[in-house]
Amino acid sequence: MSYETILVEKKGAVTLVTLNRPQALNALNSTVLKELIDAFGAYDSDQSQHCLILTGSEKAFAAGADIKEMQSQGFADMYSSNFFAGWEQVTATRKPWIAAVAGYALGGGCEVAMMADFIIAADSAKFGQPEIKLGVTPGMGGSQRLTWAVGKAKAMEMCLTGRMMDAAEAERSGLVAKVVPADHLVEEALKTAEAIAGMAPLAAIATKEMVNAAFEMSLAQGIRFERRLFHGLFGTEDQKEGMTAFVEKRPGNWKAR
Ligand code: CO8
């Protein structure tokens, strides 16, 4: 598939996806969604790819869902088309992916960044859920994921006032994994993605499943789930290889089997 609104490059075992609607600060419209679903699906099924980075431009990761696309929609249009429901396909990606955020990550842009396994922020990043200023609310998980990430007080304050949080505050609050200089964002994200891509692929998928389970299960259920996956990995060739490689003092040579 050739894309209009995103760029996709393979860099070794890492897929780099760049949002590319500079005229609209990467606002997320239906075409962006369709193209991201395709690109993430292709990544998930490509045996040569083991980590993905989603990034934007220096000025904006994404300034939100496309307001001009939504402006004239009524309830029946939104409800019958289940507008933007396809984002669940992006969050269903089984392999690891990172959001590398510079500039504005607002509304749907902040929500997409929070769908990633984690966020690496440039020191220029600004996060916010300003939908209240448009007479609406977050609609792609922001009220939930922001609350999980930064707690009720800050999430409520941000969603009610629409104010932006800078990169330093985002790091302090646990919204982002780390902050790097803006002119090294993609390079730093690539280093992290390459490190992840060098790990045992099935263990990476299992890690995602168990960390994400922490948001859906009780502690006891989550610990049982973790243990079952841990036990299950002992049925893989990569477990034998990983532990043998440690004993033989060499890097693992993974088979994803
Ligand atoms: N949608 C459409 N176009 C946009 C958007 C957007 N979200 N953001 C910016 N643009 C466009 C502008 O209209 C402008 O286009 P034009 O040149 O044709 O007028 C161009 O991008 C450049 O923008 P600005 O001139 O405004 O640039 P500034 O540097 O002055 O300001 C800001 C940058 C502060 C980021 C400003 O553009 C802004 O406030 N943007 C809107 C931010 C916002 O409100 N985002 C939330 C949108 S609503 C949302 O995301 C809901 C998600 C849930 C959907 C769920 C559906 C089920």
PDB file of C-alpha atoms and ligand atoms in Angstrom:
ATOM      1  CA  MET A   1       0.000   0.000   0.000  1.00  0.00           C
ATOM      2  CA  SER A   2       1.361   3.476  -0.800  1.00  0.00           C
ATOM      3  CA  TYR A   3       0.654   6.102   1.822  1.00  0.00           C
ATOM      4  CA  GLU A   4      -0.471   9.741   1.631  1.00  0.00           C
ATOM      5  CA  THR A   5      -0.157  10.804   5.257  1.00  0.00           C
ATOM      6  CA  ILE A   6       2.635   8.691   6.739  1.00  0.00           C
ATOM      7  CA  LEU A   7       6.176   7.661   5.770  1.00  0.00           C
ATOM      8  CA  VAL A   8       7.366   4.145   6.550  1.00  0.00           C
ATOM      9  CA  GLU A   9      11.040   3.130   6.544  1.00  0.00           C
ATOM     10  CA  LYS A  10      12.705  -0.069   7.675  1.00  0.00           C
ATOM     11  CA  LYS A  11      15.958   0.542   9.541  1.00  0.00           C
ATOM     12  CA  GLY A  12      17.370  -2.912  10.108  1.00  0.00           C
ATOM     13  CA  ALA A  13      14.921  -4.643  12.445  1.00  0.00           C
ATOM     14  CA  VAL A  14      13.182  -1.354  13.365  1.00  0.00           C
ATOM     15  CA  THR A  15      10.235   0.139  11.460  1.00  0.00           C
ATOM     16  CA  LEU A  16      10.151   3.949  11.585  1.00  0.00           C
ATOM     17  CA  VAL A  17       6.714   5.442  10.911  1.00  0.00           C
ATOM     18  CA  THR A  18       6.555   9.239  10.539  1.00  0.00           C
ATOM     19  CA  LEU A  19       3.274  11.150  10.555  1.00  0.00           C
ATOM     20  CA  ASN A  20       3.403  13.423   7.518  1.00  0.00           C
ATOM     21  CA  ARG A  21       0.613  16.014   7.315  1.00  0.00           C
ATOM     22  CA  PRO A  22       2.743  19.118   8.017  1.00  0.00           C
ATOM     23  CA  GLN A  23       0.057  21.494   6.734  1.00  0.00           C
ATOM     24  CA  ALA A  24      -2.265  20.345   9.548  1.00  0.00           C
ATOM     25  CA  LEU A  25       0.368  19.715  12.274  1.00  0.00           C
ATOM     26  CA  ASN A  26      -0.167  15.985  11.713  1.00  0.00           C
ATOM     27  CA  ALA A  27      -3.830  16.154  12.726  1.00  0.00           C
ATOM     28  CA  LEU A  28      -5.239  12.651  12.717  1.00  0.00           C
ATOM     29  CA  ASN A  29      -7.964  12.151  10.124  1.00  0.00           C
ATOM     30  CA  SER A  30      -9.576   8.970   8.787  1.00  0.00           C
ATOM     31  CA  THR A  31      -6.830   8.543   6.172  1.00  0.00           C
ATOM     32  CA  VAL A  32      -4.088   8.691   8.820  1.00  0.00           C
ATOM     33  CA  LEU A  33      -5.971   6.086  10.851  1.00  0.00           C
ATOM     34  CA  LYS A  34      -6.454   3.776   7.856  1.00  0.00           C
ATOM     35  CA  GLU A  35      -2.787   4.080   6.899  1.00  0.00           C
ATOM     36  CA  LEU A  36      -1.511   3.525  10.436  1.00  0.00           C
ATOM     37  CA  ILE A  37      -3.679   0.419  10.801  1.00  0.00           C
ATOM     38  CA  ASP A  38      -2.132  -0.914   7.596  1.00  0.00           C
ATOM     39  CA  ALA A  39       1.457  -0.014   8.560  1.00  0.00           C
ATOM     40  CA  PHE A  40       1.164  -1.406  12.099  1.00  0.00           C
ATOM     41  CA  GLY A  41      -0.463  -4.597  10.747  1.00  0.00           C
ATOM     42  CA  ALA A  42       2.376  -5.016   8.230  1.00  0.00           C
ATOM     43  CA  TYR A  43       4.932  -4.496  11.003  1.00  0.00           C
ATOM     44  CA  ASP A  44       3.264  -7.017  13.299  1.00  0.00           C
ATOM     45  CA  SER A  45       3.322  -9.722  10.634  1.00  0.00           C
ATOM     46  CA  ASP A  46       6.830  -8.977   9.271  1.00  0.00           C
ATOM     47  CA  GLN A  47       9.214 -11.573  10.738  1.00  0.00           C
ATOM     48  CA  SER A  48      12.219  -9.299  10.090  1.00  0.00           C
ATOM     49  CA  GLN A  49      10.869  -6.396  12.214  1.00  0.00           C
ATOM     50  CA  HIS A  50      11.072  -6.383  16.008  1.00  0.00           C
ATOM     51  CA  CYS A  51      10.363  -2.820  17.155  1.00  0.00           C
ATOM     52  CA  LEU A  52       8.473   0.152  15.700  1.00  0.00           C
ATOM     53  CA  ILE A  53       8.812   3.881  16.336  1.00  0.00           C
ATOM     54  CA  LEU A  54       5.953   6.284  15.637  1.00  0.00           C
ATOM     55  CA  THR A  55       7.084   9.886  15.368  1.00  0.00           C
ATOM     56  CA  GLY A  56       5.955  13.219  13.934  1.00  0.00           C
ATOM     57  CA  SER A  57       7.721  16.454  13.035  1.00  0.00           C
ATOM     58  CA  GLU A  58       9.830  18.836  15.095  1.00  0.00           C
ATOM     59  CA  LYS A  59       6.803  21.078  15.600  1.00  0.00           C
ATOM     60  CA  ALA A  60       4.133  18.461  16.196  1.00  0.00           C
ATOM     61  CA  PHE A  61       3.853  14.785  16.946  1.00  0.00           C
ATOM     62  CA  ALA A  62       0.130  15.357  16.261  1.00  0.00           C
ATOM     63  CA  ALA A  63      -2.037  18.351  17.187  1.00  0.00           C
ATOM     64  CA  GLY A  64      -5.081  16.167  17.737  1.00  0.00           C
ATOM     65  CA  ALA A  65      -7.846  14.530  15.795  1.00  0.00           C
ATOM     66  CA  ASP A  66      -8.673  16.545  12.676  1.00  0.00           C
ATOM     67  CA  ILE A  67     -11.087  19.210  13.921  1.00  0.00           C
ATOM     68  CA  LYS A  68     -12.069  20.139  10.361  1.00  0.00           C
ATOM     69  CA  GLU A  69     -13.122  16.537   9.672  1.00  0.00           C
ATOM     70  CA  MET A  70     -15.230  16.373  12.842  1.00  0.00           C
ATOM     71  CA  GLN A  71     -16.682  19.895  12.817  1.00  0.00           C
ATOM     72  CA  SER A  72     -19.869  19.149  10.854  1.00  0.00           C
ATOM     73  CA  GLN A  73     -20.524  15.646  12.199  1.00  0.00           C
ATOM     74  CA  GLY A  74     -23.631  14.944  14.261  1.00  0.00           C
ATOM     75  CA  PHE A  75     -24.209  12.288  16.899  1.00  0.00           C
ATOM     76  CA  ALA A  76     -25.814   9.887  14.421  1.00  0.00           C
ATOM     77  CA  ASP A  77     -22.822  10.209  12.037  1.00  0.00           C
ATOM     78  CA  MET A  78     -20.300   9.583  14.809  1.00  0.00           C
ATOM     79  CA  TYR A  79     -22.298   6.764  16.385  1.00  0.00           C
ATOM     80  CA  SER A  80     -23.268   4.907  13.225  1.00  0.00           C
ATOM     81  CA  SER A  81     -19.743   5.050  11.760  1.00  0.00           C
ATOM     82  CA  ASN A  82     -18.289   4.252  15.203  1.00  0.00           C
ATOM     83  CA  PHE A  83     -15.943   7.116  14.382  1.00  0.00           C
ATOM     84  CA  PHE A  84     -12.272   6.344  15.039  1.00  0.00           C
ATOM     85  CA  ALA A  85     -13.024   2.879  16.473  1.00  0.00           C
ATOM     86  CA  GLY A  86     -10.175   1.487  14.335  1.00  0.00           C
ATOM     87  CA  TRP A  87      -7.584   2.760  16.815  1.00  0.00           C
ATOM     88  CA  GLU A  88      -8.169  -0.454  18.744  1.00  0.00           C
ATOM     89  CA  GLN A  89      -6.384  -2.224  15.887  1.00  0.00           C
ATOM     90  CA  VAL A  90      -3.310  -0.093  16.558  1.00  0.00           C
ATOM     91  CA  THR A  91      -3.401  -0.896  20.278  1.00  0.00           C
ATOM     92  CA  ALA A  92      -3.762  -4.595  19.403  1.00  0.00           C
ATOM     93  CA  THR A  93      -0.217  -4.577  17.930  1.00  0.00           C
ATOM     94  CA  ARG A  94       1.530  -7.497  19.615  1.00  0.00           C
ATOM     95  CA  LYS A  95       5.133  -6.461  19.051  1.00  0.00           C
ATOM     96  CA  PRO A  96       6.734  -3.510  20.874  1.00  0.00           C
ATOM     97  CA  TRP A  97       6.328   0.057  19.662  1.00  0.00           C
ATOM     98  CA  ILE A  98       7.511   3.403  20.959  1.00  0.00           C
ATOM     99  CA  ALA A  99       6.083   6.909  20.454  1.00  0.00           C
ATOM    100  CA  ALA A 100       8.890   9.452  19.875  1.00  0.00           C
ATOM    101  CA  VAL A 101       7.274  12.818  20.575  1.00  0.00           C
ATOM    102  CA  ALA A 102       8.561  16.296  19.712  1.00  0.00           C
ATOM    103  CA  GLY A 103       6.422  19.428  19.824  1.00  0.00           C
ATOM    104  CA  TYR A 104       2.658  19.235  20.253  1.00  0.00           C
ATOM    105  CA  ALA A 105       0.982  15.989  21.300  1.00  0.00           C
ATOM    106  CA  LEU A 106      -2.511  17.306  21.913  1.00  0.00           C
ATOM    107  CA  GLY A 107      -5.920  15.661  22.152  1.00  0.00           C
ATOM    108  CA  GLY A 108      -5.867  12.604  19.899  1.00  0.00           C
ATOM    109  CA  GLY A 109      -2.112  13.160  19.448  1.00  0.00           C
ATOM    110  CA  CYS A 110      -1.513  12.742  23.176  1.00  0.00           C
ATOM    111  CA  GLU A 111      -3.903   9.791  23.163  1.00  0.00           C
ATOM    112  CA  VAL A 112      -2.046   8.009  20.352  1.00  0.00           C
ATOM    113  CA  ALA A 113       1.290   8.613  22.085  1.00  0.00           C
ATOM    114  CA  MET A 114      -0.196   7.032  25.229  1.00  0.00           C
ATOM    115  CA  MET A 115      -1.281   3.974  23.193  1.00  0.00           C
ATOM    116  CA  ALA A 116       2.426   3.209  22.639  1.00  0.00           C
ATOM    117  CA  ASP A 117       4.270   0.816  24.941  1.00  0.00           C
ATOM    118  CA  PHE A 118       6.129   3.884  26.143  1.00  0.00           C
ATOM    119  CA  ILE A 119       6.907   7.445  25.125  1.00  0.00           C
ATOM    120  CA  ILE A 120      10.318   8.996  24.546  1.00  0.00           C
ATOM    121  CA  ALA A 121       9.908  12.775  24.565  1.00  0.00           C
ATOM    122  CA  ALA A 122      12.034  15.514  23.049  1.00  0.00           C
ATOM    123  CA  ASP A 123      12.673  18.399  25.437  1.00  0.00           C
ATOM    124  CA  SER A 124      10.337  20.409  23.159  1.00  0.00           C
ATOM    125  CA  ALA A 125       7.358  18.071  23.712  1.00  0.00           C
ATOM    126  CA  LYS A 126       4.054  19.464  24.974  1.00  0.00           C
ATOM    127  CA  PHE A 127       1.260  17.129  26.023  1.00  0.00           C
ATOM    128  CA  GLY A 128      -2.349  18.091  26.583  1.00  0.00           C
ATOM    129  CA  GLN A 129      -6.011  17.128  26.330  1.00  0.00           C
ATOM    130  CA  PRO A 130      -7.545  20.436  25.200  1.00  0.00           C
ATOM    131  CA  GLU A 131     -10.818  18.949  23.873  1.00  0.00           C
ATOM    132  CA  ILE A 132     -12.828  20.759  26.558  1.00  0.00           C
ATOM    133  CA  LYS A 133     -11.987  24.011  24.752  1.00  0.00           C
ATOM    134  CA  LEU A 134     -13.801  22.585  21.701  1.00  0.00           C
ATOM    135  CA  GLY A 135     -16.915  21.632  23.664  1.00  0.00           C
ATOM    136  CA  VAL A 136     -16.027  17.935  23.812  1.00  0.00           C
ATOM    137  CA  THR A 137     -13.850  15.549  25.835  1.00  0.00           C
ATOM    138  CA  PRO A 138     -11.029  13.112  25.097  1.00  0.00           C
ATOM    139  CA  GLY A 139     -12.456  10.343  22.888  1.00  0.00           C
ATOM    140  CA  MET A 140      -9.553   8.013  22.130  1.00  0.00           C
ATOM    141  CA  GLY A 141      -8.729   6.848  25.645  1.00  0.00           C
ATOM    142  CA  GLY A 142      -7.185  10.030  27.066  1.00  0.00           C
ATOM    143  CA  SER A 143      -9.361  10.249  30.155  1.00  0.00           C
ATOM    144  CA  GLN A 144      -8.350   6.676  31.029  1.00  0.00           C
ATOM    145  CA  ARG A 145      -4.708   6.362  29.912  1.00  0.00           C
ATOM    146  CA  LEU A 146      -3.708   9.809  31.206  1.00  0.00           C
ATOM    147  CA  THR A 147      -5.271   8.984  34.568  1.00  0.00           C
ATOM    148  CA  TRP A 148      -3.421   5.647  34.703  1.00  0.00           C
ATOM    149  CA  ALA A 149      -0.179   7.418  33.775  1.00  0.00           C
ATOM    150  CA  VAL A 150      -0.196  10.545  35.943  1.00  0.00           C
ATOM    151  CA  GLY A 151      -2.936   9.911  38.524  1.00  0.00           C
ATOM    152  CA  LYS A 152      -6.323  11.523  39.077  1.00  0.00           C
ATOM    153  CA  ALA A 153      -5.263  14.975  40.275  1.00  0.00           C
ATOM    154  CA  LYS A 154      -3.093  15.896  37.303  1.00  0.00           C
ATOM    155  CA  ALA A 155      -5.269  14.085  34.730  1.00  0.00           C
ATOM    156  CA  MET A 156      -8.408  15.823  35.971  1.00  0.00           C
ATOM    157  CA  GLU A 157      -6.699  19.200  36.077  1.00  0.00           C
ATOM    158  CA  MET A 158      -5.306  18.776  32.563  1.00  0.00           C
ATOM    159  CA  CYS A 159      -8.595  17.562  31.048  1.00  0.00           C
ATOM    160  CA  LEU A 160     -10.663  20.263  32.801  1.00  0.00           C
ATOM    161  CA  THR A 161      -8.357  23.166  31.972  1.00  0.00           C
ATOM    162  CA  GLY A 162      -6.937  21.925  28.660  1.00  0.00           C
ATOM    163  CA  ARG A 163      -3.493  23.130  29.734  1.00  0.00           C
ATOM    164  CA  MET A 164      -0.303  21.697  28.291  1.00  0.00           C
ATOM    165  CA  MET A 165       2.351  19.751  30.235  1.00  0.00           C
ATOM    166  CA  ASP A 166       5.960  20.221  29.152  1.00  0.00           C
ATOM    167  CA  ALA A 167       8.480  17.396  28.759  1.00  0.00           C
ATOM    168  CA  ALA A 168      10.097  17.885  32.185  1.00  0.00           C
ATOM    169  CA  GLU A 169       6.731  17.723  33.959  1.00  0.00           C
ATOM    170  CA  ALA A 170       5.715  14.735  31.809  1.00  0.00           C
ATOM    171  CA  GLU A 171       8.836  12.865  32.901  1.00  0.00           C
ATOM    172  CA  ARG A 172       8.343  13.813  36.568  1.00  0.00           C
ATOM    173  CA  SER A 173       4.728  12.658  36.370  1.00  0.00           C
ATOM    174  CA  GLY A 174       5.495   9.279  34.794  1.00  0.00           C
ATOM    175  CA  LEU A 175       3.885  10.046  31.438  1.00  0.00           C
ATOM    176  CA  VAL A 176       7.118   9.533  29.486  1.00  0.00           C
ATOM    177  CA  ALA A 177       9.988   7.081  29.933  1.00  0.00           C
ATOM    178  CA  LYS A 178      12.704   9.631  29.210  1.00  0.00           C
ATOM    179  CA  VAL A 179      13.427  13.071  27.759  1.00  0.00           C
ATOM    180  CA  VAL A 180      16.149  13.644  25.168  1.00  0.00           C
ATOM    181  CA  PRO A 181      17.367  16.735  23.277  1.00  0.00           C
ATOM    182  CA  ALA A 182      14.967  17.537  20.426  1.00  0.00           C
ATOM    183  CA  ASP A 183      17.626  17.330  17.716  1.00  0.00           C
ATOM    184  CA  HIS A 184      18.508  13.768  18.808  1.00  0.00           C
ATOM    185  CA  LEU A 185      14.986  12.430  19.282  1.00  0.00           C
ATOM    186  CA  VAL A 186      14.833   9.923  16.427  1.00  0.00           C
ATOM    187  CA  GLU A 187      18.445   8.858  16.939  1.00  0.00           C
ATOM    188  CA  GLU A 188      17.807   8.193  20.662  1.00  0.00           C
ATOM    189  CA  ALA A 189      14.522   6.418  19.948  1.00  0.00           C
ATOM    190  CA  LEU A 190      16.299   4.261  17.351  1.00  0.00           C
ATOM    191  CA  LYS A 191      18.969   3.282  19.901  1.00  0.00           C
ATOM    192  CA  THR A 192      16.272   2.166  22.345  1.00  0.00           C
ATOM    193  CA  ALA A 193      14.278   0.416  19.602  1.00  0.00           C
ATOM    194  CA  GLU A 194      17.389  -1.404  18.361  1.00  0.00           C
ATOM    195  CA  ALA A 195      18.094  -2.600  21.899  1.00  0.00           C
ATOM    196  CA  ILE A 196      14.527  -3.966  22.151  1.00  0.00           C
ATOM    197  CA  ALA A 197      14.756  -5.474  18.648  1.00  0.00           C
ATOM    198  CA  GLY A 198      17.873  -7.352  19.802  1.00  0.00           C
ATOM    199  CA  MET A 199      15.936  -9.182  22.542  1.00  0.00           C
ATOM    200  CA  ALA A 200      14.209 -12.559  22.242  1.00  0.00           C
ATOM    201  CA  PRO A 201      11.094 -11.722  20.160  1.00  0.00           C
ATOM    202  CA  LEU A 202       8.638 -14.077  21.878  1.00  0.00           C
ATOM    203  CA  ALA A 203       9.780 -12.860  25.293  1.00  0.00           C
ATOM    204  CA  ALA A 204       9.172  -9.275  24.095  1.00  0.00           C
ATOM    205  CA  ILE A 205       5.583 -10.099  23.111  1.00  0.00           C
ATOM    206  CA  ALA A 206       5.035 -11.904  26.425  1.00  0.00           C
ATOM    207  CA  THR A 207       6.493  -8.926  28.313  1.00  0.00           C
ATOM    208  CA  LYS A 208       4.004  -6.593  26.616  1.00  0.00           C
ATOM    209  CA  GLU A 209       1.127  -8.913  27.415  1.00  0.00           C
ATOM    210  CA  MET A 210       1.993  -9.189  31.082  1.00  0.00           C
ATOM    211  CA  VAL A 211       2.743  -5.509  31.707  1.00  0.00           C
ATOM    212  CA  ASN A 212      -0.511  -4.558  29.957  1.00  0.00           C
ATOM    213  CA  ALA A 213      -2.362  -7.137  32.058  1.00  0.00           C
ATOM    214  CA  ALA A 214      -1.502  -5.011  35.100  1.00  0.00           C
ATOM    215  CA  PHE A 215      -4.108  -2.496  33.848  1.00  0.00           C
ATOM    216  CA  GLU A 216      -6.871  -5.066  33.480  1.00  0.00           C
ATOM    217  CA  MET A 217      -6.432  -7.672  36.207  1.00  0.00           C
ATOM    218  CA  SER A 218      -6.280  -7.886  39.973  1.00  0.00           C
ATOM    219  CA  LEU A 219      -2.768  -8.315  41.427  1.00  0.00           C
ATOM    220  CA  ALA A 220      -3.334 -12.025  42.110  1.00  0.00           C
ATOM    221  CA  GLN A 221      -4.692 -12.672  38.602  1.00  0.00           C
ATOM    222  CA  GLY A 222      -1.884 -10.651  37.039  1.00  0.00           C
ATOM    223  CA  ILE A 223       0.780 -12.569  38.938  1.00  0.00           C
ATOM    224  CA  ARG A 224      -0.788 -15.900  37.865  1.00  0.00           C
ATOM    225  CA  PHE A 225      -0.919 -14.656  34.261  1.00  0.00           C
ATOM    226  CA  GLU A 226       2.757 -13.626  34.450  1.00  0.00           C
ATOM    227  CA  ARG A 227       3.753 -17.019  35.857  1.00  0.00           C
ATOM    228  CA  ARG A 228       1.898 -18.939  33.122  1.00  0.00           C
ATOM    229  CA  LEU A 229       3.618 -16.897  30.401  1.00  0.00           C
ATOM    230  CA  PHE A 230       6.969 -17.317  32.160  1.00  0.00           C
ATOM    231  CA  HIS A 231       6.450 -21.103  32.373  1.00  0.00           C
ATOM    232  CA  GLY A 232       5.321 -21.138  28.739  1.00  0.00           C
ATOM    233  CA  LEU A 233       8.555 -19.546  27.532  1.00  0.00           C
ATOM    234  CA  PHE A 234      10.368 -22.675  28.725  1.00  0.00           C
ATOM    235  CA  GLY A 235       8.749 -24.398  25.759  1.00  0.00           C
ATOM    236  CA  THR A 236      10.649 -22.142  23.341  1.00  0.00           C
ATOM    237  CA  GLU A 237      13.997 -22.631  21.615  1.00  0.00           C
ATOM    238  CA  ASP A 238      14.852 -19.050  22.562  1.00  0.00           C
ATOM    239  CA  GLN A 239      14.802 -19.877  26.282  1.00  0.00           C
ATOM    240  CA  LYS A 240      17.346 -22.688  25.711  1.00  0.00           C
ATOM    241  CA  GLU A 241      19.404 -20.403  23.479  1.00  0.00           C
ATOM    242  CA  GLY A 242      19.238 -17.401  25.847  1.00  0.00           C
ATOM    243  CA  MET A 243      20.328 -19.341  28.916  1.00  0.00           C
ATOM    244  CA  THR A 244      22.991 -21.284  26.980  1.00  0.00           C
ATOM    245  CA  ALA A 245      24.309 -18.026  25.503  1.00  0.00           C
ATOM    246  CA  PHE A 246      24.586 -16.563  29.020  1.00  0.00           C
ATOM    247  CA  VAL A 247      26.548 -19.592  30.239  1.00  0.00           C
ATOM    248  CA  GLU A 248      28.776 -19.522  27.133  1.00  0.00           C
ATOM    249  CA  LYS A 249      29.279 -15.728  27.531  1.00  0.00           C
ATOM    250  CA  ARG A 250      28.009 -14.799  24.048  1.00  0.00           C
ATOM    251  CA  PRO A 251      24.972 -12.931  22.698  1.00  0.00           C
ATOM    252  CA  GLY A 252      21.796 -14.927  22.031  1.00  0.00           C
ATOM    253  CA  ASN A 253      20.959 -15.927  18.487  1.00  0.00           C
ATOM    254  CA  TRP A 254      17.163 -15.757  18.489  1.00  0.00           C
ATOM    255  CA  LYS A 255      14.874 -17.879  16.346  1.00  0.00           C
ATOM    256  CA  ALA A 256      11.519 -16.506  17.538  1.00  0.00           C
ATOM    257  CA  ARG A 257      10.568 -20.125  18.152  1.00  0.00           C
TER     258      ARG A 257
HETATM  259  N1  CO8 B   1      -7.230  19.584  13.348  1.00  0.00           N
HETATM  260  C1  CO8 B   1      -7.202  20.159  12.139  1.00  0.00           C
HETATM  261  N2  CO8 B   1      -6.293  21.097  11.781  1.00  0.00           N
HETATM  262  C2  CO8 B   1      -5.405  21.477  12.698  1.00  0.00           C
HETATM  263  C3  CO8 B   1      -5.365  20.924  13.982  1.00  0.00           C
HETATM  264  C4  CO8 B   1      -6.332  19.921  14.299  1.00  0.00           C
HETATM  265  N3  CO8 B   1      -6.369  19.286  15.479  1.00  0.00           N
HETATM  266  N4  CO8 B   1      -4.369  21.512  14.675  1.00  0.00           N
HETATM  267  C5  CO8 B   1      -3.782  22.386  13.854  1.00  0.00           C
HETATM  268  N5  CO8 B   1      -4.406  22.378  12.655  1.00  0.00           N
HETATM  269  C6  CO8 B   1      -4.110  23.191  11.475  1.00  0.00           C
HETATM  270  C7  CO8 B   1      -4.552  24.638  11.660  1.00  0.00           C
HETATM  271  O1  CO8 B   1      -5.929  24.762  11.391  1.00  0.00           O
HETATM  272  C8  CO8 B   1      -3.659  25.353  10.669  1.00  0.00           C
HETATM  273  O2  CO8 B   1      -4.201  25.158   9.382  1.00  0.00           O
HETATM  274  P1  CO8 B   1      -4.416  26.473   8.404  1.00  0.00           P
HETATM  275  O3  CO8 B   1      -3.008  26.949   8.151  1.00  0.00           O
HETATM  276  O4  CO8 B   1      -5.084  25.868   7.208  1.00  0.00           O
HETATM  277  O5  CO8 B   1      -5.226  27.444   9.160  1.00  0.00           O
HETATM  278  C9  CO8 B   1      -2.364  24.562  10.740  1.00  0.00           C
HETATM  279  O6  CO8 B   1      -2.699  23.280  11.303  1.00  0.00           O
HETATM  280  C10 CO8 B   1      -1.315  25.210  11.631  1.00  0.00           C
HETATM  281  O7  CO8 B   1      -1.915  25.420  12.885  1.00  0.00           O
HETATM  282  P2  CO8 B   1      -1.872  26.833  13.658  1.00  0.00           P
HETATM  283  O8  CO8 B   1      -1.830  27.946  12.674  1.00  0.00           O
HETATM  284  O9  CO8 B   1      -2.993  26.835  14.645  1.00  0.00           O
HETATM  285  O10 CO8 B   1      -0.456  26.699  14.379  1.00  0.00           O
HETATM  286  P3  CO8 B   1       0.009  27.442  15.709  1.00  0.00           P
HETATM  287  O11 CO8 B   1       1.481  27.200  15.809  1.00  0.00           O
HETATM  288  O12 CO8 B   1      -0.469  28.837  15.754  1.00  0.00           O
HETATM  289  O13 CO8 B   1      -0.743  26.659  16.917  1.00  0.00           O
HETATM  290  C11 CO8 B   1      -1.530  24.698  18.083  1.00  0.00           C
HETATM  291  C12 CO8 B   1      -0.435  25.311  17.175  1.00  0.00           C
HETATM  292  C13 CO8 B   1      -1.475  25.330  19.469  1.00  0.00           C
HETATM  293  C14 CO8 B   1      -1.220  23.203  18.208  1.00  0.00           C
HETATM  294  C15 CO8 B   1      -2.922  24.932  17.451  1.00  0.00           C
HETATM  295  O14 CO8 B   1      -2.873  24.519  16.093  1.00  0.00           O
HETATM  296  C16 CO8 B   1      -4.028  24.177  18.109  1.00  0.00           C
HETATM  297  O15 CO8 B   1      -4.497  24.570  19.172  1.00  0.00           O
HETATM  298  N6  CO8 B   1      -4.507  23.090  17.463  1.00  0.00           N
HETATM  299  C17 CO8 B   1      -5.646  22.324  17.942  1.00  0.00           C
HETATM  300  C18 CO8 B   1      -5.296  21.501  19.170  1.00  0.00           C
HETATM  301  C19 CO8 B   1      -6.503  20.753  19.642  1.00  0.00           C
HETATM  302  O16 CO8 B   1      -7.493  21.316  20.064  1.00  0.00           O
HETATM  303  N7  CO8 B   1      -6.460  19.407  19.582  1.00  0.00           N
HETATM  304  C20 CO8 B   1      -7.546  18.555  19.999  1.00  0.00           C
HETATM  305  C21 CO8 B   1      -8.410  18.200  18.818  1.00  0.00           C
HETATM  306  S1  CO8 B   1      -9.864  17.288  19.254  1.00  0.00           S
HETATM  307  C22 CO8 B   1      -9.297  15.727  19.519  1.00  0.00           C
HETATM  308  O17 CO8 B   1      -8.151  15.424  19.359  1.00  0.00           O
HETATM  309  C23 CO8 B   1     -10.318  14.707  19.937  1.00  0.00           C
HETATM  310  C24 CO8 B   1      -9.710  13.314  19.966  1.00  0.00           C
HETATM  311  C25 CO8 B   1     -10.786  12.280  20.175  1.00  0.00           C
HETATM  312  C26 CO8 B   1     -11.415  11.866  18.887  1.00  0.00           C
HETATM  313  C27 CO8 B   1     -12.196  10.638  19.146  1.00  0.00           C
HETATM  314  C28 CO8 B   1     -13.209  10.353  18.106  1.00  0.00           C
HETATM  315  C29 CO8 B   1     -14.096   9.191  18.486  1.00  0.00           C
END
